[in-house]
CSV table of C-alpha atoms in Angstrom, one decimal:
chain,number,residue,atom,x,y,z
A,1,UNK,CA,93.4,113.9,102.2
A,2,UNK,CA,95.9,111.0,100.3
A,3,UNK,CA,97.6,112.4,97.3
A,4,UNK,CA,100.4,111.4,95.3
A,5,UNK,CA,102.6,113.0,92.4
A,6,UNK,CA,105.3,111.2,90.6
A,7,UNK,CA,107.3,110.7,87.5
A,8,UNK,CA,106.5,107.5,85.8
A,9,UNK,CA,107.2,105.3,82.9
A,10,UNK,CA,107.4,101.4,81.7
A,11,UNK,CA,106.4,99.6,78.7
A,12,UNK,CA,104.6,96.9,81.1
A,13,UNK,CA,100.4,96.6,80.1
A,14,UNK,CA,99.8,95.4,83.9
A,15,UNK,CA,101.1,96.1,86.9
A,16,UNK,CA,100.6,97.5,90.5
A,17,UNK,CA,102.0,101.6,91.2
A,18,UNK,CA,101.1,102.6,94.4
A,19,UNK,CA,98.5,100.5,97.0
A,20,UNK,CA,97.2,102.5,100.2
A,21,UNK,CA,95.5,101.4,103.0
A,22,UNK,CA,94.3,102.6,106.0
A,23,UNK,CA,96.2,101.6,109.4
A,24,UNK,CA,93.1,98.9,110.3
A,25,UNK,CA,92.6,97.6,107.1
A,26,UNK,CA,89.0,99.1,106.2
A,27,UNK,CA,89.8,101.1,103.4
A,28,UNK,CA,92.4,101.2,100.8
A,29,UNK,CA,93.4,103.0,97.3
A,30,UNK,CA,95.1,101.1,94.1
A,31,UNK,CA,96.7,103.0,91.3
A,32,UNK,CA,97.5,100.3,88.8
A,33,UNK,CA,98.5,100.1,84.5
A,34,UNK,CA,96.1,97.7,82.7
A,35,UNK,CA,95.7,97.1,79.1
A,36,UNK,CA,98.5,100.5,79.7
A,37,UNK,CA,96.3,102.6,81.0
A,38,UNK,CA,95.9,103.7,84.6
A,39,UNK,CA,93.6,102.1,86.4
A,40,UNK,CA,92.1,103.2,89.8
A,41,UNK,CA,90.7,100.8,92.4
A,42,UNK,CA,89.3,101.8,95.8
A,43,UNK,CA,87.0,101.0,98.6
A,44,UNK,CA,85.9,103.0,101.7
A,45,UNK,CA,83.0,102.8,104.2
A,46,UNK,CA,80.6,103.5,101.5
A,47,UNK,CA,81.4,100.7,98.9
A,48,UNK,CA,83.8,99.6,96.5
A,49,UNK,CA,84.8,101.1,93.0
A,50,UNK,CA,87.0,100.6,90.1
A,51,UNK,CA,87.9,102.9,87.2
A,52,UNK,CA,90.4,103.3,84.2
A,53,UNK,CA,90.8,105.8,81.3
A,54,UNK,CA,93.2,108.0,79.8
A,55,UNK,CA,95.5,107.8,77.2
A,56,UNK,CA,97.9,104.9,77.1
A,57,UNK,CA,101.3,105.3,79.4
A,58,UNK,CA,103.1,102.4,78.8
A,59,UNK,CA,105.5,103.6,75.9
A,60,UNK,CA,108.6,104.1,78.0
A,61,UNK,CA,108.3,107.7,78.0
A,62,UNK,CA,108.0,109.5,81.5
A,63,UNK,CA,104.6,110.7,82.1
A,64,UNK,CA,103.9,113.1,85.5
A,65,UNK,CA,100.8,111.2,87.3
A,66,UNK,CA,98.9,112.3,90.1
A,67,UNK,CA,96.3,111.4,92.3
A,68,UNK,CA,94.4,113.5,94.2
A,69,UNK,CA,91.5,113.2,96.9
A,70,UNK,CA,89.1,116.0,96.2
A,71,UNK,CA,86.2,116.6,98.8
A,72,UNK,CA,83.4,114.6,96.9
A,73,UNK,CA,86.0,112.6,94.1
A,74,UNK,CA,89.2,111.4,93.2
A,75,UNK,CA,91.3,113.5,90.7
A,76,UNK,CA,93.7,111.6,88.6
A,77,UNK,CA,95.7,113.7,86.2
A,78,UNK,CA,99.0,112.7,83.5
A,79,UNK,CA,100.7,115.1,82.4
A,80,UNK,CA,98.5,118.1,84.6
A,81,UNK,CA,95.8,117.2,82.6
A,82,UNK,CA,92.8,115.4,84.4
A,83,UNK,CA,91.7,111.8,83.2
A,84,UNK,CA,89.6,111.0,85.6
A,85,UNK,CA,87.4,112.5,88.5
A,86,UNK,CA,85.5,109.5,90.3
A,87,UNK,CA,82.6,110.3,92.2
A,88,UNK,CA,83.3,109.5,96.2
A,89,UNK,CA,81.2,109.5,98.7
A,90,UNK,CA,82.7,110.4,101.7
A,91,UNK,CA,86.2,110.7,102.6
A,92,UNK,CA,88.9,108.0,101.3
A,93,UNK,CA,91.1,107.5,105.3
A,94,UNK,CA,89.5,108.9,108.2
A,95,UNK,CA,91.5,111.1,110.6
A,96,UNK,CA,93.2,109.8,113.6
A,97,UNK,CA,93.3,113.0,116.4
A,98,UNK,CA,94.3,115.7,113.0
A,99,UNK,CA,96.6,113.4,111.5
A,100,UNK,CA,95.8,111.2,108.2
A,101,UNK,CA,98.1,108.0,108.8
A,102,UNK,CA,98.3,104.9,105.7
A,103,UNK,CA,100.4,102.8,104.9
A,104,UNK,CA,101.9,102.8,101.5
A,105,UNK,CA,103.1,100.4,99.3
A,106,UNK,CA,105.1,100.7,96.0
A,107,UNK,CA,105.1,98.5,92.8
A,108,UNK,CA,103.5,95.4,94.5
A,109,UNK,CA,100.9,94.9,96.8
A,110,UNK,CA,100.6,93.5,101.1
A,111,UNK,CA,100.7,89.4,100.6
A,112,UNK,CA,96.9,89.3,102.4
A,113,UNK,CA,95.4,91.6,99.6
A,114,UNK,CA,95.4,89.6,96.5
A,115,UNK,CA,91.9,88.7,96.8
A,116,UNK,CA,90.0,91.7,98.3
A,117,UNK,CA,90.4,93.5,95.7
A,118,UNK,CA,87.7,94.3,93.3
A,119,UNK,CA,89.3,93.7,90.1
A,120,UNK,CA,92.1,91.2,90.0
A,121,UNK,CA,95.9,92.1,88.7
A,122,UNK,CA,99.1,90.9,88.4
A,123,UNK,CA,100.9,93.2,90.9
A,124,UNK,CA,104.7,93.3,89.1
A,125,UNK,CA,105.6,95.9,87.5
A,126,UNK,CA,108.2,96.8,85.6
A,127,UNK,CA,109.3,100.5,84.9
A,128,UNK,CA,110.7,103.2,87.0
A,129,UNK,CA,109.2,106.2,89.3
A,130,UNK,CA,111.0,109.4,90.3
A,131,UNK,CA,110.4,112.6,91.9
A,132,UNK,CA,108.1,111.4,94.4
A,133,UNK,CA,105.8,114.1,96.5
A,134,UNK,CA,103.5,111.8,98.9
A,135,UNK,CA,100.7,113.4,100.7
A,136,UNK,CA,102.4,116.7,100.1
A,137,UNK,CA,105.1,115.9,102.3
A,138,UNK,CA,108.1,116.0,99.0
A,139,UNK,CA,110.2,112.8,98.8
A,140,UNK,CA,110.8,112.2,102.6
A,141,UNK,CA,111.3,108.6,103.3
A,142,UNK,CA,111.3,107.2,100.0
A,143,UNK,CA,113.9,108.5,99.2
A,144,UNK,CA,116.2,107.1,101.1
A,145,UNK,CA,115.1,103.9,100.5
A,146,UNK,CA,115.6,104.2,97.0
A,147,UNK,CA,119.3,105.6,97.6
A,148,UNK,CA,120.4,102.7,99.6
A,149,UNK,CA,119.6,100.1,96.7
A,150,UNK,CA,121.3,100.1,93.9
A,151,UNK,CA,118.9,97.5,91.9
A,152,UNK,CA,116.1,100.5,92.7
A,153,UNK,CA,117.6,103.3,90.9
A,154,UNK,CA,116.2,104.3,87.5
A,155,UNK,CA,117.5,103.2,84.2
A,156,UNK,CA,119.0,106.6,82.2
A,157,UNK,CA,118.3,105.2,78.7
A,158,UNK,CA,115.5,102.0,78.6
A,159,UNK,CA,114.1,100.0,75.2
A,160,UNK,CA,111.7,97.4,75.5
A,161,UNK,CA,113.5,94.8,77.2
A,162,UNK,CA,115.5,96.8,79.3
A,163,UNK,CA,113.2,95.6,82.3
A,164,UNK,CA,113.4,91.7,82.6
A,165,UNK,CA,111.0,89.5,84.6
A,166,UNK,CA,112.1,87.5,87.3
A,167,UNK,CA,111.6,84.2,84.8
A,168,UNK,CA,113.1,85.6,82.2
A,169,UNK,CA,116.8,84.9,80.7
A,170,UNK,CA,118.8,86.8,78.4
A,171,UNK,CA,121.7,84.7,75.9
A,172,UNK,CA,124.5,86.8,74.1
A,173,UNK,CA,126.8,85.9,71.8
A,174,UNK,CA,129.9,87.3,71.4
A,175,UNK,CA,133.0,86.5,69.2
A,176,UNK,CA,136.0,87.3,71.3
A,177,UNK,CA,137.9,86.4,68.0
């Protein structure tokens, strides 16, 4: 069953966390902020659903989120606290010979998604996740993606601002008088 447990924090209202899929494409899981709360898109062989709730995350503090696939719902929880529990019918990824296999994206969505999903979003995100434990398997493989990249390691101290936008600019002025 998918799961996911992470650190997290942003000032951002809107953005893409985590996307899932199955390896053919038939079903898929979003975890997404809007209006700063999380938001939870998914579909499966049954249908198609979207929920949101929970108290507001995007005030730059870190907030310990996970999701969790439960036999008959989805369990989202901040903070150990559950938020959400979303009827599902069925299971979320089928099983391929014992093994569950997805594909996983982080901060952004595939380019062919955009517009199957049920609710539309603007997929960037800025903020910062840490201590990663993917389908229960710890950090293993994110982890060294994020250590080979300097521009994806986490901000120590952030404000608002501290995450620009790809359009954005920033001017300083300094007196070197």
């Amino acid at each position: 069953r998918f799961t996911a447990e992470f650190d997290f924090r942003t000032y951002d209202a809107e953005g893409v966390i985590l996307y899932a899929e199955s390896l053919d494409n038939t079903a898929w899981i979003l975890l997404a902020v809007r209006d700063g709360k999380i938001e939870i898109q998914f579909k499966n062989e049954f249908g198609t659903k979207v929920t949101s709730g929970g108290k507001a995350i995007n005030d730059g503090l870190w907030h310990i989120i996970s999701v969790e696939e439960l036999e008959h719902s989805i369990s989202v929880k901040i903070a150990k606290e559950a938020v959400m529990s979303i009827n599902s019918p069925g299971t979320l990824f089928k099983q391929s010979q014992g093994f569950l296999e997805t594909k996983v994206y982080i901060a952004g969505l595939p380019r062919k998604v955009g517009n199957t999903l049920v609710k539309q979003i603007n997929p960037r995100l800025d903020g910062c996740i840490r201590a990663w434990n993917l389908m229960n398997q710890g950090h293993s493989g994110v982890k060294e993606v994020i250590q080979e990249k300097q521009s994806k390691h986490c901000l120590i101290a952030v404000g608002r601002g501290s995450f620009y936008p790809g359009t954005g600019t920033a001017t300083f002025q300094i007196n070197y008088s």
